[in-house]
């Protein structure tokens, strides 16, 4: 609602997001990507249609900014809000190793770089042991090289944990580097869908076939 008026953000969104794969929602600013993720997470109401997610699926959310508690250490940030029985020290240690921050478990957020903070945010989502992880432009604020490293880390974690990841981005290159399935949103609709399952990781986004896909996506976004 804006000024009491209903604002139609998404319509005709018909999408199937396969389990245990990385699906990317790609689109320009304002096309409804965050709204779509919030609907999946049951944080946003919708007035038409249907979202079908198995009842036993647990959903984790990683936001664009790390949203860490500044007064809590890295390990406390990761376990914050979890029931005691949900995480034990072994699991915490495994997570710290997974995100490569074992030496920083006692550090505070202000002592970490942006990329490290985003790793902690990812670990916090993983600690809850979700089967689906929704990620809303989690690497958008990072420089090119850190972003590339984080994409590789995400793929490594995905290969180890085989979660269903739904990743929002406005970067075509990022979508091509990580997505097994890319949904191009334009004006509140799914404008096109690309299946990249046959491209193994790590991908060379400058290879001729992926550059062709990039051109196709650009046409759909324009
Ligand atoms: N709570 C809200 N009330 C009213 N309008 C909203 C609300 N949230 C989003 N919108 C509108 O919905 C549209 C889509 O917003 P959304 O945040 O989903 O876009 P986005 O694709 O995530 O954009 P960005 O890439 O900039 O994050 C925008 O026009 C925005 O103004
Ligand atoms: Mg958004």
Coordinates of N, CA, C and O in Angstrom, one line a residue, residues 22 62-64 66 98-101 113-123 126 135 137-158 165 167 174 177-178:
X22 N 20.2 -24.3 -7.0 CA 20.3 -22.9 -6.9 C 19.4 -22.2 -7.9 O 19.7 -22.3 -9.1
X62 N 18.7 -14.7 4.2 CA 19.9 -13.8 4.3 C 19.6 -12.5 3.5 O 19.2 -12.5 2.4
X63 N 19.7 -11.4 4.3 CA 19.3 -10.1 3.7 C 20.5 -9.5 3.0 O 21.6 -9.9 3.1
X64 N 20.2 -8.4 2.3 CA 21.2 -7.6 1.6 C 22.3 -7.1 2.5 O 23.4 -7.1 2.2
X66 N 24.1 -7.5 6.4 CA 24.3 -8.6 7.3 C 23.3 -8.6 8.5 O 23.0 -9.7 9.0
X98 N 33.1 -24.0 8.2 CA 32.5 -24.0 6.9 C 32.6 -22.6 6.3 O 32.8 -22.4 5.1
X99 N 32.4 -21.5 7.1 CA 32.4 -20.2 6.6 C 33.8 -19.6 6.7 O 34.0 -18.4 6.3
X100 N 34.8 -20.4 7.2 CA 36.2 -19.9 7.2 C 36.4 -18.8 8.2 O 37.3 -18.0 8.0
X101 N 35.7 -18.8 9.3 CA 35.9 -17.8 10.3 C 36.2 -18.3 11.7 O 35.9 -17.7 12.7
X113 N 35.2 -7.4 8.0 CA 35.0 -6.7 6.8 C 33.5 -7.1 6.3 O 32.9 -8.0 6.9
X114 N 33.1 -6.4 5.3 CA 31.7 -6.6 4.8 C 31.5 -8.1 4.4 O 30.5 -8.7 4.7
X115 N 32.5 -8.6 3.7 CA 32.4 -10.0 3.2 C 32.3 -11.0 4.4 O 31.6 -12.0 4.4
X116 N 33.1 -10.7 5.4 CA 33.1 -11.6 6.6 C 31.8 -11.5 7.3 O 31.2 -12.5 7.8
X117 N 31.3 -10.3 7.4 CA 29.9 -10.1 8.1 C 28.9 -10.9 7.3 O 28.0 -11.5 7.9
X118 N 29.0 -10.9 6.0 CA 28.0 -11.6 5.2 C 28.1 -13.1 5.4 O 27.2 -13.9 5.3
X119 N 29.4 -13.6 5.6 CA 29.6 -15.0 5.9 C 28.9 -15.4 7.2 O 28.3 -16.5 7.3
X120 N 29.0 -14.5 8.2 CA 28.4 -14.7 9.5 C 26.8 -14.8 9.3 O 26.2 -15.7 9.8
X121 N 26.3 -13.9 8.5 CA 24.9 -13.9 8.2 C 24.4 -15.2 7.6 O 23.4 -15.8 7.9
X122 N 25.3 -15.7 6.7 CA 25.0 -17.0 6.1 C 25.0 -18.2 7.1 O 24.2 -19.0 7.1
X123 N 26.0 -18.1 7.9 CA 26.2 -19.1 9.0 C 25.0 -19.1 9.9 O 24.5 -20.1 10.4
X126 N 22.3 -20.9 8.3 CA 22.5 -22.3 8.2 C 22.3 -23.0 9.6 O 21.9 -24.1 9.7
X135 N 18.0 -15.8 -0.3 CA 19.1 -14.8 -0.2 C 18.7 -13.6 -1.1 O 18.6 -13.7 -2.3
X137 N 20.0 -10.4 -2.6 CA 21.2 -9.7 -3.0 C 22.2 -9.6 -1.9 O 22.7 -8.5 -1.5
X138 N 22.6 -10.8 -1.4 CA 23.5 -10.8 -0.2 C 24.9 -10.2 -0.5 O 25.6 -9.8 0.4
X139 N 25.3 -10.2 -1.8 CA 26.7 -9.8 -2.1 C 26.7 -8.5 -2.8 O 27.8 -8.1 -3.3
X140 N 25.6 -7.8 -2.8 CA 25.5 -6.6 -3.7 C 26.5 -5.5 -3.2 O 26.9 -4.7 -4.0
X141 N 26.7 -5.4 -1.9 CA 27.6 -4.3 -1.4 C 29.1 -4.6 -1.4 O 29.9 -3.8 -1.0
X142 N 29.4 -5.8 -1.9 CA 30.8 -6.2 -1.9 C 31.5 -5.8 -3.2 O 30.9 -5.7 -4.3
X143 N 32.9 -5.6 -3.1 CA 33.6 -5.3 -4.3 C 33.7 -6.5 -5.2 O 33.4 -7.6 -4.8
X144 N 34.1 -6.3 -6.5 CA 34.0 -7.4 -7.5 C 34.7 -8.7 -7.0 O 34.2 -9.7 -7.2
X145 N 35.9 -8.5 -6.5 CA 36.7 -9.7 -6.2 C 36.1 -10.5 -4.9 O 36.0 -11.7 -4.9
X146 N 35.7 -9.7 -3.9 CA 35.1 -10.3 -2.7 C 33.8 -11.0 -3.1 O 33.5 -12.1 -2.7
X147 N 33.1 -10.4 -4.0 CA 31.9 -10.9 -4.5 C 32.1 -12.3 -5.2 O 31.4 -13.2 -4.9
X148 N 33.1 -12.3 -6.0 CA 33.4 -13.5 -6.7 C 33.8 -14.6 -5.7 O 33.4 -15.8 -5.9
X149 N 34.6 -14.3 -4.7 CA 35.0 -15.2 -3.7 C 33.7 -15.8 -3.0 O 33.6 -17.0 -2.7
X150 N 32.8 -14.9 -2.6 CA 31.6 -15.3 -1.9 C 30.7 -16.2 -2.8 O 30.1 -17.1 -2.3
X151 N 30.7 -15.9 -4.1 CA 29.9 -16.8 -5.0 C 30.5 -18.2 -4.9 O 29.7 -19.2 -4.9
X152 N 31.8 -18.2 -5.0 CA 32.5 -19.6 -5.0 C 32.2 -20.3 -3.6 O 32.0 -21.5 -3.6
X153 N 32.2 -19.5 -2.5 CA 32.0 -20.0 -1.2 C 30.6 -20.6 -1.1 O 30.3 -21.7 -0.6
X154 N 29.6 -19.8 -1.7 CA 28.2 -20.3 -1.7 C 28.1 -21.6 -2.4 O 27.4 -22.5 -2.0
X155 N 28.7 -21.7 -3.6 CA 28.6 -22.9 -4.4 C 29.2 -24.1 -3.6 O 28.7 -25.2 -3.6
X156 N 30.4 -23.8 -2.9 CA 31.0 -24.9 -2.2 C 30.1 -25.3 -1.0 O 29.9 -26.5 -0.9
X157 N 29.5 -24.4 -0.3 CA 28.6 -24.8 0.8 C 27.4 -25.5 0.2 O 26.9 -26.5 0.7
X158 N 26.9 -25.0 -0.9 CA 25.7 -25.7 -1.6 C 26.1 -27.1 -1.9 O 25.3 -28.1 -1.7
X165 N 18.4 -23.3 -2.7 CA 18.8 -21.9 -2.5 C 18.1 -21.0 -3.5 O 18.1 -21.3 -4.7
X167 N 18.1 -17.3 -4.8 CA 19.0 -16.2 -4.7 C 18.6 -15.0 -5.6 O 18.5 -15.2 -6.8
X174 N 26.4 -12.5 -12.0 CA 26.3 -13.3 -10.8 C 25.3 -14.4 -11.0 O 25.5 -15.6 -10.6
X177 N 26.9 -17.1 -13.0 CA 28.0 -17.8 -12.3 C 27.4 -18.9 -11.3 O 28.0 -19.9 -11.1
X178 N 26.2 -18.6 -10.7 CA 25.8 -19.5 -9.7 C 24.5 -20.2 -10.0 O 24.2 -21.2 -9.4

